[in-house]
Coordinates of N, CA and C in Angstrom, one line a residue:
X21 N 50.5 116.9 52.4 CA 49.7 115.7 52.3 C 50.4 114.8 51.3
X22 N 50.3 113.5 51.5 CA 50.9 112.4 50.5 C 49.7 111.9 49.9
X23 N 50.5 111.6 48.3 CA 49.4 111.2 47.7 C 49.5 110.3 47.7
X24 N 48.6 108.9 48.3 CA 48.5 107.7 48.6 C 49.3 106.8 47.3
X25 N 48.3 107.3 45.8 CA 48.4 106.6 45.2 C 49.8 106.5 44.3
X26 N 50.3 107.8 44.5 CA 52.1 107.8 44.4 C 52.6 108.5 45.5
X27 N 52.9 107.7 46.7 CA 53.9 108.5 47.4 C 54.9 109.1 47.3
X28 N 55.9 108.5 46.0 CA 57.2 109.0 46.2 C 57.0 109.7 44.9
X29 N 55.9 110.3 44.6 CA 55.4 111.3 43.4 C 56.7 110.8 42.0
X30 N 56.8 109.3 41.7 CA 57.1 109.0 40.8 C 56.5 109.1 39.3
X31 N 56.9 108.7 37.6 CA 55.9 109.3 36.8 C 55.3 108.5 36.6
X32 N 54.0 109.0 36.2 CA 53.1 108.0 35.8 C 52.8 108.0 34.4
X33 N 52.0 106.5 33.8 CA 52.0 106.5 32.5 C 51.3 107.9 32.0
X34 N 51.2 108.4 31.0 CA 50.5 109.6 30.3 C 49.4 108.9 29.9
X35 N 48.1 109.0 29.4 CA 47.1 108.1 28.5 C 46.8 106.8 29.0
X36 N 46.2 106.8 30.2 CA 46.5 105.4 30.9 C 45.1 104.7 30.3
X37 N 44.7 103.5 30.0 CA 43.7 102.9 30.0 C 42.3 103.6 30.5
X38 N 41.2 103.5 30.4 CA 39.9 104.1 31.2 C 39.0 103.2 32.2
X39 N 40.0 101.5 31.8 CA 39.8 100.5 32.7 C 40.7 99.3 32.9
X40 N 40.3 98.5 33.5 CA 41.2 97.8 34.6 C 42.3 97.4 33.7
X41 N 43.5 97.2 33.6 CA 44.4 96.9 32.6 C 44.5 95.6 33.4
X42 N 44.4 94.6 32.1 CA 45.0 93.1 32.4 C 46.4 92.7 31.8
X43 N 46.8 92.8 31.4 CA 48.3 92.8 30.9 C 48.9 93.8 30.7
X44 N 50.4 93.6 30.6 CA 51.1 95.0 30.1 C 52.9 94.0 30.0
X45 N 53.4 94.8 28.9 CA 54.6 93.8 29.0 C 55.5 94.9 28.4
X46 N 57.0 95.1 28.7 CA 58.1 96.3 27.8 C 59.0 95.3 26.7
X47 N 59.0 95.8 26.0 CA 59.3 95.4 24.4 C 60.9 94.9 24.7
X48 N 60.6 93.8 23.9 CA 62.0 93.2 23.9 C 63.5 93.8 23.8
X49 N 64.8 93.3 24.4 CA 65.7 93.7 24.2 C 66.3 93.9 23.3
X50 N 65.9 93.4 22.0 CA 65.9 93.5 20.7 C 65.5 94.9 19.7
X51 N 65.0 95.8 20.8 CA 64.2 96.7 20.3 C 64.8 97.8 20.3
X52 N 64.8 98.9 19.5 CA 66.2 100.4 19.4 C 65.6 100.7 20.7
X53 N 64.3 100.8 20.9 CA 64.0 101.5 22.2 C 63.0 100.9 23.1
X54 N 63.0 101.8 24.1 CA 62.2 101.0 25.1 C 60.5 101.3 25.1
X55 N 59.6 100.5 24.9 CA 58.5 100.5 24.8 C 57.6 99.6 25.8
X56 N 56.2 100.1 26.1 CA 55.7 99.2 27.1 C 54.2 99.4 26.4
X57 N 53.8 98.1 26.4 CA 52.3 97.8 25.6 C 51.5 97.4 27.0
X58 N 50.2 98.1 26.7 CA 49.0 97.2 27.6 C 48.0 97.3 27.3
X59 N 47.0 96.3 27.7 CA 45.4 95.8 27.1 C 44.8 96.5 28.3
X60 N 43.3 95.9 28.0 CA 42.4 96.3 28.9 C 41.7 96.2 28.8
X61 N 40.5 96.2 29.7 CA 38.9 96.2 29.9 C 38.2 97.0 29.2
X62 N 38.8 98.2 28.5 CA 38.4 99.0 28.2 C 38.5 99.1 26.0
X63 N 38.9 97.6 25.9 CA 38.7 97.1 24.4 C 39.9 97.9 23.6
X64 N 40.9 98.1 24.4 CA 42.4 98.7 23.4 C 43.6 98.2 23.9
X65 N 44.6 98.1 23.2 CA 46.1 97.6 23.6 C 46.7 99.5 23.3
X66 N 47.6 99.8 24.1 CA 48.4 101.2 24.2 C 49.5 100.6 23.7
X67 N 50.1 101.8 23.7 CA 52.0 101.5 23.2 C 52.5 103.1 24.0
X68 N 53.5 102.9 24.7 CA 53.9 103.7 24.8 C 55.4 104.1 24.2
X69 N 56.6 104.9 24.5 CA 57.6 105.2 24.5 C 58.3 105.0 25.6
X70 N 59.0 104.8 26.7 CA 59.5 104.5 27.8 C 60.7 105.5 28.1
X71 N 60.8 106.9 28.3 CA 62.5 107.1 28.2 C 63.0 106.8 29.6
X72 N 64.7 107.1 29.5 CA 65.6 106.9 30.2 C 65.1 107.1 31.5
X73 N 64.4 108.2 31.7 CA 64.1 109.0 33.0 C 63.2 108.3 34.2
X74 N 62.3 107.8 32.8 CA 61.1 107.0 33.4 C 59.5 107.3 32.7
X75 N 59.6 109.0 32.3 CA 58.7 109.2 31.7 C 58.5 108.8 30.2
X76 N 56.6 108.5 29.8 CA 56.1 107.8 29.3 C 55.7 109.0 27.8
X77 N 55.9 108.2 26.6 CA 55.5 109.1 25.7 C 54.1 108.2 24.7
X78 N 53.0 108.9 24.7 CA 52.1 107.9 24.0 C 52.5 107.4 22.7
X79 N 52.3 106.6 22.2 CA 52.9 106.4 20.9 C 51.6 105.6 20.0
X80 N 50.8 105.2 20.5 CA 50.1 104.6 19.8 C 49.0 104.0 20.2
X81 N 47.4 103.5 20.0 CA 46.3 103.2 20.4 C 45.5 102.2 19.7
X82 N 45.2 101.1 19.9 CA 44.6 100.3 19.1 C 43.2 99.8 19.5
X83 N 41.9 100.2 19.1 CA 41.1 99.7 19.4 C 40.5 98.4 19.1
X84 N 39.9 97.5 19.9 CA 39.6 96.1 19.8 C 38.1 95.9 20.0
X85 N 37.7 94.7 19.1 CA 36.2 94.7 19.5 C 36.2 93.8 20.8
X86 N 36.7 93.8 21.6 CA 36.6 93.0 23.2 C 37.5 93.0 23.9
X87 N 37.7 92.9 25.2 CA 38.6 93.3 26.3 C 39.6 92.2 26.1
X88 N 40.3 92.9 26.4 CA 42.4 92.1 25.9 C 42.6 91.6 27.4
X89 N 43.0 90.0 27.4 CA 43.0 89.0 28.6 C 44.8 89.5 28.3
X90 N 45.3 89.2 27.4 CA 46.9 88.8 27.8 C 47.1 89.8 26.2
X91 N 48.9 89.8 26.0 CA 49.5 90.6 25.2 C 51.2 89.9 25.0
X92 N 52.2 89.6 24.2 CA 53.4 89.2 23.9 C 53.2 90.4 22.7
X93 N 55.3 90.7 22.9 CA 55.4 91.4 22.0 C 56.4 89.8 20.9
X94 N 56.8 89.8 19.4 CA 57.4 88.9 18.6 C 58.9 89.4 19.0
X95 N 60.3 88.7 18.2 CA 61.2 88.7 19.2 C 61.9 90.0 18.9
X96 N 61.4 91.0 17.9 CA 62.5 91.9 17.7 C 61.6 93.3 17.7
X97 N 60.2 92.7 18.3 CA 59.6 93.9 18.9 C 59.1 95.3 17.8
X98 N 58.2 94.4 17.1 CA 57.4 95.3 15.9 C 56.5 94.5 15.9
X99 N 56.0 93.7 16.5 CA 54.9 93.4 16.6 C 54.3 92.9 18.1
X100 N 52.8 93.0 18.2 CA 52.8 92.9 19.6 C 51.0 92.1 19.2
X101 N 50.9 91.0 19.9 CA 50.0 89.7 20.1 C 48.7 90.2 21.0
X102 N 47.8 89.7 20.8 CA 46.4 90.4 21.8 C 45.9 88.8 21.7
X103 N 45.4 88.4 23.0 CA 44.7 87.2 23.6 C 43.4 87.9 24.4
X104 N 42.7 87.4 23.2 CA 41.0 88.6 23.5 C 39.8 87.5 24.2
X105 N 38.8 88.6 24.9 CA 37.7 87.7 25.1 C 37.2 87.3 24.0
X106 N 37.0 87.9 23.0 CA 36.3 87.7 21.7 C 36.8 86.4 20.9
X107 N 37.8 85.5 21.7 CA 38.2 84.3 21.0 C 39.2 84.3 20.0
X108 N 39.9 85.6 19.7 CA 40.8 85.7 18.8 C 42.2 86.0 19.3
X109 N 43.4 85.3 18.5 CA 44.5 86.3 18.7 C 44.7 87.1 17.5
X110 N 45.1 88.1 18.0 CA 45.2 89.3 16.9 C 47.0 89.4 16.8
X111 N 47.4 89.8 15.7 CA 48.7 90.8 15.3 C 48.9 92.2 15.0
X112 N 49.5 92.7 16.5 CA 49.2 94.3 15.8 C 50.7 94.9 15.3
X113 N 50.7 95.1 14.1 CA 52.1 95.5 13.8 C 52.3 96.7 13.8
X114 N 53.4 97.3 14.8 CA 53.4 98.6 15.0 C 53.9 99.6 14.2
X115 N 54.9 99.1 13.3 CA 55.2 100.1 12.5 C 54.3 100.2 11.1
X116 N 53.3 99.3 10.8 CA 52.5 99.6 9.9 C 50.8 100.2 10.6
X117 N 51.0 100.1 11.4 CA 49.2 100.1 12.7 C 48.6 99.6 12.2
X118 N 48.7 98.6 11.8 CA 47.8 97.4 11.1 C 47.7 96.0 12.0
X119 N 46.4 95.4 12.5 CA 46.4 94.3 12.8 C 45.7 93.1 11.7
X120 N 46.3 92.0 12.2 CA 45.4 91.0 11.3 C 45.3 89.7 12.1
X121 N 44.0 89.3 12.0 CA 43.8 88.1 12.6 C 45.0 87.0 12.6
X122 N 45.7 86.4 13.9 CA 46.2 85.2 13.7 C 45.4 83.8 13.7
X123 N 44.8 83.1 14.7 CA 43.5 82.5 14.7 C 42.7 82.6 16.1
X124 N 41.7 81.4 15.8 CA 40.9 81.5 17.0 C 40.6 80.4 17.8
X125 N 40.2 80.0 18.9 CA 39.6 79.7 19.8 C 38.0 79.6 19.9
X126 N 37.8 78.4 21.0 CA 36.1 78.1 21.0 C 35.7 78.8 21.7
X127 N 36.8 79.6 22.8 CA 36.4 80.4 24.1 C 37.4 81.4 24.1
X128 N 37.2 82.0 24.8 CA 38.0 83.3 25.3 C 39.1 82.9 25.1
X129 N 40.4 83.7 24.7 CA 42.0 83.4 25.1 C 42.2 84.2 25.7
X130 N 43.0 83.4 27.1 CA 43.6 83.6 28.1 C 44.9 84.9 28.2
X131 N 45.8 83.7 27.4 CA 46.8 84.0 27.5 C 47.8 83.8 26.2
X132 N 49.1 84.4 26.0 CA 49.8 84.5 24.3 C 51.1 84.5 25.0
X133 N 51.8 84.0 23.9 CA 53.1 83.5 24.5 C 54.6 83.5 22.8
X134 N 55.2 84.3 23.1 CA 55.8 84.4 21.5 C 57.1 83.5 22.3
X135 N 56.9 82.4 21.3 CA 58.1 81.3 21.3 C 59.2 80.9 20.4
X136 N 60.4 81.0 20.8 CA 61.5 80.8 20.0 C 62.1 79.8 20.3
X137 N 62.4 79.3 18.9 CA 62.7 77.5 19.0 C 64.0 77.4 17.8
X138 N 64.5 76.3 17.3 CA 65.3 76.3 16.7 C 64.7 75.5 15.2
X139 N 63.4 74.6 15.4 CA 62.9 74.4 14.4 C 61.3 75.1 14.1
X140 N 61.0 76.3 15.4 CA 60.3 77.3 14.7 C 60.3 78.8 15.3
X141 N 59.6 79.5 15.2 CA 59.4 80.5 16.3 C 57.9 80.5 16.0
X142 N 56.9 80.6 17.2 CA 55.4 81.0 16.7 C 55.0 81.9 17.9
X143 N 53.5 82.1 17.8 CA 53.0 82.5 19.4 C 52.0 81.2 19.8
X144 N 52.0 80.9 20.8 CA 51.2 80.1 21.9 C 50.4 80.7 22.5
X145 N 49.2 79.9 22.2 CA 47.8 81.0 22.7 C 47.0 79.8 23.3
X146 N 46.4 80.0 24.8 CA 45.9 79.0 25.9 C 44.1 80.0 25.6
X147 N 43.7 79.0 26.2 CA 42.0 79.5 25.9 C 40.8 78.8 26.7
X148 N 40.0 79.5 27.5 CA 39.2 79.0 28.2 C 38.3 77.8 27.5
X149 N 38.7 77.4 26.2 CA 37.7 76.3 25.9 C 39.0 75.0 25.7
X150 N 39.6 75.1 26.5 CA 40.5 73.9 27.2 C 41.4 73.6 26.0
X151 N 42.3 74.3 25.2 CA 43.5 74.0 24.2 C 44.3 74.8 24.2
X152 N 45.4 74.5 24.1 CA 46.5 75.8 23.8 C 46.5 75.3 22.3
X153 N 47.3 76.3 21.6 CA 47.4 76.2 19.8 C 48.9 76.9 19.8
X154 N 49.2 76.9 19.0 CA 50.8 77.2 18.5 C 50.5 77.7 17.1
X155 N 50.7 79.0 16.6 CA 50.8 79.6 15.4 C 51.8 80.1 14.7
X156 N 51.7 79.5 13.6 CA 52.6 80.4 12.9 C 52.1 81.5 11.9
X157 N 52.5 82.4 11.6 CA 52.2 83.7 10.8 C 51.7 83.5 9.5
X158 N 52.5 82.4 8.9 CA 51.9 82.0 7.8 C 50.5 81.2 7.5
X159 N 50.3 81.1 8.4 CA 49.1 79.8 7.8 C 47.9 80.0 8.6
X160 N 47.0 79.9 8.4 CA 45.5 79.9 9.3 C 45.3 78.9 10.3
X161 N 46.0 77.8 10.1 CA 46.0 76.8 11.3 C 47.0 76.3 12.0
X162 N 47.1 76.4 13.0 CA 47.9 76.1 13.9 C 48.9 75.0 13.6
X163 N 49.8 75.1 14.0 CA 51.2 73.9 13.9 C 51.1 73.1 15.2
X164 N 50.5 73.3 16.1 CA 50.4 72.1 16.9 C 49.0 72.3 18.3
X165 N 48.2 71.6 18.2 CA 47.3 71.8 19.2 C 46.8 70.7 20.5
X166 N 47.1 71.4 21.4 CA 46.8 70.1 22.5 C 45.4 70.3 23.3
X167 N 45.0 69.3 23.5 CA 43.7 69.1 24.0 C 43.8 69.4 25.9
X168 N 44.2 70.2 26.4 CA 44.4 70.3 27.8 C 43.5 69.5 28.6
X169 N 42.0 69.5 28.6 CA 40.5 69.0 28.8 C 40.1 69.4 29.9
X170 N 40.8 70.5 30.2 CA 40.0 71.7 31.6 C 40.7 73.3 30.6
X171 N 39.8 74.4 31.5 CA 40.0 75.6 30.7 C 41.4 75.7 31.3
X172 N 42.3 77.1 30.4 CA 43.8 77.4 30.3 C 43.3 78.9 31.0
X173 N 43.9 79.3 32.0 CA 43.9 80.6 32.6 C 45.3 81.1 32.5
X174 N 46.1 80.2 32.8 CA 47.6 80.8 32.5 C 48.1 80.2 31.8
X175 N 49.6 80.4 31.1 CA 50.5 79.6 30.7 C 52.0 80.6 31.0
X176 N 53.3 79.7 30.8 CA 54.3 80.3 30.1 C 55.2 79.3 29.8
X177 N 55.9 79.9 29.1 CA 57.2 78.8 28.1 C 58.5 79.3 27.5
X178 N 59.1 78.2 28.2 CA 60.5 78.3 27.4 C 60.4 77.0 26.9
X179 N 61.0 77.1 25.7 CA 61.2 75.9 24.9 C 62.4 74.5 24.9
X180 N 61.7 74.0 25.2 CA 60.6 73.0 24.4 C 59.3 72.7 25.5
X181 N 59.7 73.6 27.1 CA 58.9 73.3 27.8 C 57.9 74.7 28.1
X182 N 56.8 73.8 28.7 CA 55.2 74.4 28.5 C 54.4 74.2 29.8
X183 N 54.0 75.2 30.4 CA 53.4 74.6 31.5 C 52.2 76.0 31.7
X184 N 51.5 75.1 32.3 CA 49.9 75.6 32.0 C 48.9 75.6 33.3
X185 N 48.5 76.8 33.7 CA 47.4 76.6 35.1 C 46.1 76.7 34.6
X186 N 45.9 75.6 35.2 CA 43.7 75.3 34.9 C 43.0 75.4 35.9
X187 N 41.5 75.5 35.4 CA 40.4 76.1 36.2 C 40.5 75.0 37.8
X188 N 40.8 74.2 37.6 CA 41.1 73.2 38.5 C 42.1 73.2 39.5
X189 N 42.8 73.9 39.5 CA 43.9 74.4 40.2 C 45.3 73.4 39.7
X190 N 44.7 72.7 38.4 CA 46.2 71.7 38.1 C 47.1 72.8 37.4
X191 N 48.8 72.4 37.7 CA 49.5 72.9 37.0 C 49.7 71.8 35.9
X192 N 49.7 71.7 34.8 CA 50.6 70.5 33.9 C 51.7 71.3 32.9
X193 N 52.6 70.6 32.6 CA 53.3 70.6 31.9 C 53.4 69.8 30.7
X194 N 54.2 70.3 29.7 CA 54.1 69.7 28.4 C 55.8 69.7 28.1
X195 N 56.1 68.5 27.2 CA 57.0 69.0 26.2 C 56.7 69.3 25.0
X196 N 56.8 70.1 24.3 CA 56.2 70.3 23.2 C 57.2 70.1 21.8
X197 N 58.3 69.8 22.1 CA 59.2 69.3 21.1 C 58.7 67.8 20.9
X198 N 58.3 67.4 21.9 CA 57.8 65.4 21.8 C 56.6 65.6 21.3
X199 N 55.7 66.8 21.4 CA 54.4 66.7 20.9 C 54.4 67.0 19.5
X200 N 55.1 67.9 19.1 CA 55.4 68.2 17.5 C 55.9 67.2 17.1
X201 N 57.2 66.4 17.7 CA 57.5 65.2 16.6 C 56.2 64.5 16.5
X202 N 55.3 64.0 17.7 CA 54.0 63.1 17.6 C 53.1 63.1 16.7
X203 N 53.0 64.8 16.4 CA 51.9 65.2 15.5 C 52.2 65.4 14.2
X204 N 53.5 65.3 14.2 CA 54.1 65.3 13.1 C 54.3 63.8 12.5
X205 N 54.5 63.3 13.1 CA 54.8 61.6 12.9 C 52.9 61.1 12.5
X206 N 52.6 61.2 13.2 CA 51.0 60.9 13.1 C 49.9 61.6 11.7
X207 N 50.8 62.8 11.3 CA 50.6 63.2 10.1 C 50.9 62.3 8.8
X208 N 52.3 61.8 9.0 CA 52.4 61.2 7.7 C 52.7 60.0 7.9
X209 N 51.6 59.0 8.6 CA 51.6 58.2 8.6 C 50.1 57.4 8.1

């Protein structure tokens, strides 16, 4: 008899979630090894080990007070980003298993996006209450926020470009190098 749900009895993760996983992403190329993170409905982000073969080694478990919409790992892969219903992005740093609040949102965040730029690196976090935000590590408030004016369900980005799916079915795009000089110019003026 075949088993439907692996036919070619390949391996399966070890410690799988206990509900619907909504994201899951493998740790940057930057990383000594291969690792694969994922959220869930079930209010935790996993970590696993990834080897050569294919098989999965648990490595780590983070519980959350609300179900994890999206997940980015930072670029050299010790830390890994949670975009929660609970309106927060979080930082979980793996080699210390410590998270700390990066900020928040009026509504749910969607989706998290770790961006490398030449005049910054941050994460990009879109959110059902119609803004994406740009963070950096240091500071409690965002380095650049745009007013989308419909909710943010997706996003992704390469820099300096930004493109974003809403409840509306619009795709828009951004430059976000023109928006930071704007907001930046509009600062000190």
């Amino acid at each position: 008899m075949v088993d439907l749900a692996n036919p070619n009895n390949d391996f399966e993760v070890v410690s799988p979630p206990g509900d619907t996983v909504t994201a899951m992403e493998f740790s940057p190329a930057a990383s000594q090894k291969t690792f694969l993170v994922a959220g869930s409905w079930d209010n935790t982000v996993r970590c696993w080990e990834v080897q050569e073969i294919g098989q999965t080694i648990p490595k780590s478990i983070r519980s959350m007070t609300m179900p994890i919409y999206d997940i980015c790992w930072n670029g050299d892969g010790t830390k890994v980003f949670t975009a929660s219903y609970n309106n927060q992005v979080e930082c979980w740093d793996l080699e210390g298993n410590r998270t700390m609040l990066v900020g928040t949102h009026d509504g749910p965040v969607r989706t998290c996006h770790w961006v490398v730029s030449s005049p910054y690196t941050c994460v990009m976090t879109g959110s059902l209450d119609g803004t994406l935000k740009f963070w950096d590590l240091r500071s409690p408030n965002p380095l650049l926020k745009i007013n989308v004016g419909e909710k943010v369900y997706c996003a992704d980005v390469i820099y300096p470009h930004v493109v974003v799916g809403t409840e509306t079915n619009n795709i828009i795009t951004y430059n976000v190098a023109v928006k930071k000089m704007l907001a930046s110019h509009s600062v000190s003026s």
